[in-house]
Each structure stands twice: as C-alpha cells, then as structure tokens.
PDB file of C-alpha atoms and ligand atoms in Angstrom:
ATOM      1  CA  UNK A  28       2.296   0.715  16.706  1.00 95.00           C
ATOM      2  CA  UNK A  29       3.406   3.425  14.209  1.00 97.00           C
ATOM      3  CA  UNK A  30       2.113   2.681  10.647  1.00 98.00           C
ATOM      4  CA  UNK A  31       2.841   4.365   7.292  1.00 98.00           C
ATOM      5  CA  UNK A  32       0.665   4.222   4.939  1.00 99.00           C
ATOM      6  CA  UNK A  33       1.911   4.752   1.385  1.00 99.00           C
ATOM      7  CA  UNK A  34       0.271   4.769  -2.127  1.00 98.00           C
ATOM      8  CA  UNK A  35       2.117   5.106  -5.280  1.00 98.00           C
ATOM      9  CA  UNK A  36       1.549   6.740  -8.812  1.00 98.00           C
ATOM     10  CA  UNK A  37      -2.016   7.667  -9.948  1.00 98.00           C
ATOM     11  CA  UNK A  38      -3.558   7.145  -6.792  1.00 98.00           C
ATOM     12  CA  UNK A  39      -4.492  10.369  -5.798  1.00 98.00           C
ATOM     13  CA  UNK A  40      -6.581  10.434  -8.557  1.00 98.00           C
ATOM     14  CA  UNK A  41      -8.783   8.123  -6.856  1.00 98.00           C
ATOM     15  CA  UNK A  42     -12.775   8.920  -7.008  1.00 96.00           C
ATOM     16  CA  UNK A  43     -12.327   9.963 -11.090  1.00 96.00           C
ATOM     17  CA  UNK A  44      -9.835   7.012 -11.769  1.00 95.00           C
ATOM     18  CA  UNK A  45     -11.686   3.957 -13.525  1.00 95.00           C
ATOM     19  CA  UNK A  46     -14.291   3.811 -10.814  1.00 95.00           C
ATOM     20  CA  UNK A  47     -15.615   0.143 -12.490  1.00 95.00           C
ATOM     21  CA  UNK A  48     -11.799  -1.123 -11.278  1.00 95.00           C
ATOM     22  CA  UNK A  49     -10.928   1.657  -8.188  1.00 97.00           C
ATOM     23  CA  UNK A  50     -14.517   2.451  -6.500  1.00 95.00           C
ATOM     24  CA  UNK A  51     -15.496   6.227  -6.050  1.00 95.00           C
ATOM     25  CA  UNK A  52     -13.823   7.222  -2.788  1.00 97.00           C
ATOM     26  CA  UNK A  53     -11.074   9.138  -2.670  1.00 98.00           C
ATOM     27  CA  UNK A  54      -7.922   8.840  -1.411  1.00 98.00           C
ATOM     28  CA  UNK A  55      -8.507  11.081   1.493  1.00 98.00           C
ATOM     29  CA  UNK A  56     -11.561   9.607   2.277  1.00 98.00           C
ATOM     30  CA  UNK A  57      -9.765   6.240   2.467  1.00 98.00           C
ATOM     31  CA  UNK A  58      -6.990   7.604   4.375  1.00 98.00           C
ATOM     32  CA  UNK A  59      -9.609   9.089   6.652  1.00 98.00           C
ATOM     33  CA  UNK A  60     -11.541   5.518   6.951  1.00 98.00           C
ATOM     34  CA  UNK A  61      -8.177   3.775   8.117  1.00 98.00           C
ATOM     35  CA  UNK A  62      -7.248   7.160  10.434  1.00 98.00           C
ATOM     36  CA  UNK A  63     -10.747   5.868  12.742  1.00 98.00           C
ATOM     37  CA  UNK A  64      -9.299   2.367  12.719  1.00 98.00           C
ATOM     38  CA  UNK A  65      -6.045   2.870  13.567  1.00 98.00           C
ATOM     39  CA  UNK A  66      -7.342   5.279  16.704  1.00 98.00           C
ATOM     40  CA  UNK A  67      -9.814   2.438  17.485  1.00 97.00           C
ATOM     41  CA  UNK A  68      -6.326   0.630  18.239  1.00 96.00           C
ATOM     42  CA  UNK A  69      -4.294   3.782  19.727  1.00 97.00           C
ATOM     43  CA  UNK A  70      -2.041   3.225  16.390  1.00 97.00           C
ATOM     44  CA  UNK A  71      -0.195   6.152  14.879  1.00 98.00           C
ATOM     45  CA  UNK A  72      -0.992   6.536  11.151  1.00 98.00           C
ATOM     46  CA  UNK A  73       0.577   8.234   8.521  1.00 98.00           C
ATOM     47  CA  UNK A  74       0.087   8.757   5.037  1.00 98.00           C
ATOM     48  CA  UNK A  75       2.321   9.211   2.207  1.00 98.00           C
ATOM     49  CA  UNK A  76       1.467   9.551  -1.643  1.00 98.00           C
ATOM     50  CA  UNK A  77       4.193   9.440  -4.847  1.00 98.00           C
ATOM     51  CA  UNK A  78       4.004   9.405  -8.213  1.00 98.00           C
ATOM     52  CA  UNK A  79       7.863   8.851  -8.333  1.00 98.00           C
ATOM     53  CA  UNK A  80       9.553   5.853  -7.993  1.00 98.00           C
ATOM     54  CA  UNK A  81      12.774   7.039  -6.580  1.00 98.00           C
ATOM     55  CA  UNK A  82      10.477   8.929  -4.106  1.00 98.00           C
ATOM     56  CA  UNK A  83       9.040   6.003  -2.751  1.00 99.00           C
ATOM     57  CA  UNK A  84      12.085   4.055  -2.187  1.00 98.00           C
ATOM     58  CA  UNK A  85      13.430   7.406  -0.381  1.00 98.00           C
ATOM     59  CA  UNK A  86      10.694   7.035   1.805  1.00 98.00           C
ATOM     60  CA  UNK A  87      10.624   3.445   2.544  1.00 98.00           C
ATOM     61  CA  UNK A  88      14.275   3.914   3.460  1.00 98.00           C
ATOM     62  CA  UNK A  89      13.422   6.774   5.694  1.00 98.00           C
ATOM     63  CA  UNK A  90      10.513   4.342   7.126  1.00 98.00           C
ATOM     64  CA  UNK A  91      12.927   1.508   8.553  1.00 96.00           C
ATOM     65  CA  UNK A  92      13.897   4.295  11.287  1.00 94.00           C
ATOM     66  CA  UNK A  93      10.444   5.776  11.787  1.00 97.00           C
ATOM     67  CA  UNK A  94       7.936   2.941  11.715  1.00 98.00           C
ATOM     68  CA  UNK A  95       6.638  -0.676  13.029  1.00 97.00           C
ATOM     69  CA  UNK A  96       5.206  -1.393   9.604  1.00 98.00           C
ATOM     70  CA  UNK A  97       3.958   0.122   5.980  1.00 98.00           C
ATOM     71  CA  UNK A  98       0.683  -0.679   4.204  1.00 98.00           C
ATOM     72  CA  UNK A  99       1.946  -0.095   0.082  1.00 99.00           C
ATOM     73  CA  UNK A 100       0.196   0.340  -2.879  1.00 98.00           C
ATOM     74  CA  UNK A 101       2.504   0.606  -5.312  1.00 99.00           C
ATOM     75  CA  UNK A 102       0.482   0.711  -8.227  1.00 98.00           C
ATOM     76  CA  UNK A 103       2.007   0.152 -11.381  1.00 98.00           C
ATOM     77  CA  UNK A 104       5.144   0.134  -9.906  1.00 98.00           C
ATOM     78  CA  UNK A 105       3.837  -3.002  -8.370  1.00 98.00           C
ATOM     79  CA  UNK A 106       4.458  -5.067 -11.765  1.00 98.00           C
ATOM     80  CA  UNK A 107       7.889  -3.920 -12.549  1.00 98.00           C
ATOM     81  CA  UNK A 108       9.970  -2.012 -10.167  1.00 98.00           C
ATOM     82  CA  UNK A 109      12.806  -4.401  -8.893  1.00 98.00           C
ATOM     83  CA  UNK A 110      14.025  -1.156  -7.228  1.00 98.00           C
ATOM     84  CA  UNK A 111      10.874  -0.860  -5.087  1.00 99.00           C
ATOM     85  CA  UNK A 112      11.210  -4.528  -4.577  1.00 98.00           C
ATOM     86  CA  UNK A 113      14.759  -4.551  -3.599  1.00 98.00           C
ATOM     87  CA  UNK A 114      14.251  -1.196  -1.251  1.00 98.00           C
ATOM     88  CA  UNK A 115      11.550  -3.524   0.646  1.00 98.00           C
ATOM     89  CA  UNK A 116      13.549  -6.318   1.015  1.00 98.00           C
ATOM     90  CA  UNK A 117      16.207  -3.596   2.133  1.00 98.00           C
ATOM     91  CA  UNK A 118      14.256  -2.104   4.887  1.00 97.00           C
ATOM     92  CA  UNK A 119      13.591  -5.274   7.404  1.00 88.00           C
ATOM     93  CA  UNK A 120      10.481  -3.811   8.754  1.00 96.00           C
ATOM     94  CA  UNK A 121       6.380  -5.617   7.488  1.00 97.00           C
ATOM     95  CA  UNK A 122       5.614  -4.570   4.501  1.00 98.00           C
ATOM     96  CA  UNK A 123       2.126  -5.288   3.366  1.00 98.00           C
ATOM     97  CA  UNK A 124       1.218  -5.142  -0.537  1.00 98.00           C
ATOM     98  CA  UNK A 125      -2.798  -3.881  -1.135  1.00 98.00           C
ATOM     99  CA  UNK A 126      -4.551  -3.460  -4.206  1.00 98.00           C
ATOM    100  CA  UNK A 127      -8.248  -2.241  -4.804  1.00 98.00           C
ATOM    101  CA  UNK A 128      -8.413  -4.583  -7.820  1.00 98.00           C
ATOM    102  CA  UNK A 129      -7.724  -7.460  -8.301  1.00 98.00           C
ATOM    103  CA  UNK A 130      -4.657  -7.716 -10.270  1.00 98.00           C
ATOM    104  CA  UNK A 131      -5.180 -11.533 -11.122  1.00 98.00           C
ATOM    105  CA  UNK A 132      -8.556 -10.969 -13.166  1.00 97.00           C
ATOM    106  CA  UNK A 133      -7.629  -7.822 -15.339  1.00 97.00           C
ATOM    107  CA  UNK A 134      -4.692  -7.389 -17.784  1.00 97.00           C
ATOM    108  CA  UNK A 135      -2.075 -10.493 -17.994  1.00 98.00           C
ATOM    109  CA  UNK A 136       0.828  -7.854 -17.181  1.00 97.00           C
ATOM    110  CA  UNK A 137      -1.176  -6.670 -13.625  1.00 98.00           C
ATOM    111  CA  UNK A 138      -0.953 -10.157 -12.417  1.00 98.00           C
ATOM    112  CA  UNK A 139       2.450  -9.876 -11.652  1.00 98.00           C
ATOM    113  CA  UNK A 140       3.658  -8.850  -8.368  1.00 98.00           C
ATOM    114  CA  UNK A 141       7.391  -8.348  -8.084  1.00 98.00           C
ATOM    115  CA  UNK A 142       7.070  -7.282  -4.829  1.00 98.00           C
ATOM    116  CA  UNK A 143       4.851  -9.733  -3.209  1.00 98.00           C
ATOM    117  CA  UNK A 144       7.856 -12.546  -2.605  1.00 98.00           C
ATOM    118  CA  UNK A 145       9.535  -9.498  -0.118  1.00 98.00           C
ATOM    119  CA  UNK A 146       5.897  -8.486   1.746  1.00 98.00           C
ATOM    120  CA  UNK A 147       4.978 -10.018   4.768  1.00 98.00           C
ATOM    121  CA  UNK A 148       1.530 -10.742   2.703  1.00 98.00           C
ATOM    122  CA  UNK A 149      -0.535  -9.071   0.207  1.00 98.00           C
ATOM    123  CA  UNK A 150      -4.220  -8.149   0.058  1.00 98.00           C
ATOM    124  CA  UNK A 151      -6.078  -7.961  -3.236  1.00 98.00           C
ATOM    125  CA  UNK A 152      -9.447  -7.081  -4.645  1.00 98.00           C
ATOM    126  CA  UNK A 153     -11.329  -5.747  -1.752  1.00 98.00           C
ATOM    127  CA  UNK A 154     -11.743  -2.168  -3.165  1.00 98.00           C
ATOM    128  CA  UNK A 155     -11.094   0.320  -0.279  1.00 98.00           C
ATOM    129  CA  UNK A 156     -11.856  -2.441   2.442  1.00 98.00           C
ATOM    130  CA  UNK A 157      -8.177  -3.754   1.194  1.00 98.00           C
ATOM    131  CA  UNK A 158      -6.628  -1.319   3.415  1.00 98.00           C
ATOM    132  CA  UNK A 159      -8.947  -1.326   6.222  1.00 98.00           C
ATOM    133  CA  UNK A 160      -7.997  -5.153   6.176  1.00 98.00           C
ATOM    134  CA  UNK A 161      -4.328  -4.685   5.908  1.00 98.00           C
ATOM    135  CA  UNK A 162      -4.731  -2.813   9.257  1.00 98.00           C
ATOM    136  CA  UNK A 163      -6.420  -6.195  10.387  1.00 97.00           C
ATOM    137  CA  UNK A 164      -3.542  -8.289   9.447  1.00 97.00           C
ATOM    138  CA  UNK A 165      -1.080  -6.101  11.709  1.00 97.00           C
ATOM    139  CA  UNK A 166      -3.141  -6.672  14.407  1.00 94.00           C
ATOM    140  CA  UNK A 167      -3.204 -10.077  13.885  1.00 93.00           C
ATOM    141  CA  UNK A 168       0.454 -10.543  13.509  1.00 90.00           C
ATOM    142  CA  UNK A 169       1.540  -7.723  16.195  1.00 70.00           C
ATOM    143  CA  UNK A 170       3.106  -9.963  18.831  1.00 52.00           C
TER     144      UNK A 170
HETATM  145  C1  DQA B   3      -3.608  -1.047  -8.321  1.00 86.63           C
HETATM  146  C2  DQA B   3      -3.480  -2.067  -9.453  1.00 86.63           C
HETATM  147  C3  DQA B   3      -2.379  -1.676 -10.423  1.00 86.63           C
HETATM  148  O1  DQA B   3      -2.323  -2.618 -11.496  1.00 86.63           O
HETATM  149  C4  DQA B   3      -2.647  -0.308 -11.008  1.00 86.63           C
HETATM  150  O2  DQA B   3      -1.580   0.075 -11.843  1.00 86.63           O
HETATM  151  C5  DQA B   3      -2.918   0.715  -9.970  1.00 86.63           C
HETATM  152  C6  DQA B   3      -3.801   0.365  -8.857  1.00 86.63           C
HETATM  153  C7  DQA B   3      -4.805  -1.352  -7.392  1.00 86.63           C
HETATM  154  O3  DQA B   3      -4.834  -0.834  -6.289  1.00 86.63           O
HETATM  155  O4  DQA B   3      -5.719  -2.083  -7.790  1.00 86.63           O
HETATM  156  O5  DQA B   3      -2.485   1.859 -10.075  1.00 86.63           O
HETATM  157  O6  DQA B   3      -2.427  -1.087  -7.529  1.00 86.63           O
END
C-alpha cells in the first residue's frame, strides 16, 4: 500500500493555530505519528502540504498514477472548492476526508463538506487521532 497524505491551506501552522479547535502538535509531529503506523503495516507514506488550491488538485491528479489511496485535509477548501471536489471524483483512487475539528459543532459555514459525497468516507473531530484513524479505515477496507 502506497499512501499520500495531503493537508491543505493553514495547516502547517499547526501547534500555534487555534490550539482550543487544532490541538498543539504540529504537523510534522503528526506526520511523524502516522510515518510509525504506516511502517507498523509495511505501508509507504508520503506527505504533501498546500496552501494553493490549484496545487492540490495538481497533486491529486499526479496521485491517481502514484498511489493506492490519499488521506486529505483540505481545510477550508473543504467547504467550498467544487474544483477540489470534482479533481477527487476525477482521480478514481480512495480518498478519505479528515478533520481535527469537528466541522458540525463550530461555524454553520464549516459544516459543509463539498467533498465528502466523492470520499470513500470522512473522519471528523478526533484531533490528531483523525489521521491515525484514517490509516485504520484503509486497513479495514484494503481487500
Ligand atoms: C479543518 C476544519 C476547517 O474548517 C478549517 O478551515 C481548517 C481545519 C480541520 O482539520 O478541523 O483549516 O479542516
């Protein structure tokens, strides 16, 4: 299994960002976390991080060819990019939404997904343990 992980804008500001919503690790440190669980599986991991939209959808096109699966946060993106959306419906390969937060119990406009109809499934609210879990679910539905 060959995973890419990818996390969109603002999220490698993680560890300073809103801590009360995003926790106080940081990206890498997250990235690292899910690095020791993918080797517990003999998974390839890797990591990519955008604060451009057009960016991302480069690299989800780029990940049809490369990968088994990708774990997204799209962050704000999430709410409103039907470009994202359509580039993951595009690509054919799982795509599983995360979120730290949870988008349902915060701002009306973050609980709105326009991505989650074209995921394979989404997991929300778990903080960094959102990821680590998203990594579960492949396991569970690698057959
Ligand atoms: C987020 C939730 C989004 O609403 C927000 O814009 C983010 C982070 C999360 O992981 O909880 O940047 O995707």
């Amino acid at each position: 299994m060959n995973v890419l992980v990818i996390n969109g804008p603002n999220l490698n500001l993680l560890g300073e960002r809103d801590p009360k919503h995003y926790g106080t690790l940081t990206l890498s440190s997250i990235e690292h976390r899910m690095e020791e669980r993918a080797a517990e599986y003999g998974w390839d991991i890797s990591f990519h991080q955008s604060n451009h939209e057009g960016e991302i959808i480069d690299v989800l096109h780029s990940a049809r060819l490369e990968y088994d699966a990708v774990i997204l946060n799209a962050g704000a993106y999430t709410h409103y990019s039907y470009a994202i959306r359509d580039a993951i419906e595009a690509i054919r390969i799982p795509v599983i939404e995360v979120h730290l937060s949870n988008i349902h119990a915060r701002d009306p406009f973050r609980a709105t997904s326009v991505i989650a109809p074209v995921c394979r499934g989404s997991i929300i609210g778990f903080g960094a343990a959102s990821y680590i879990l998203a990594l579960e679910a492949l396991v569970e539905i690698e057959d």
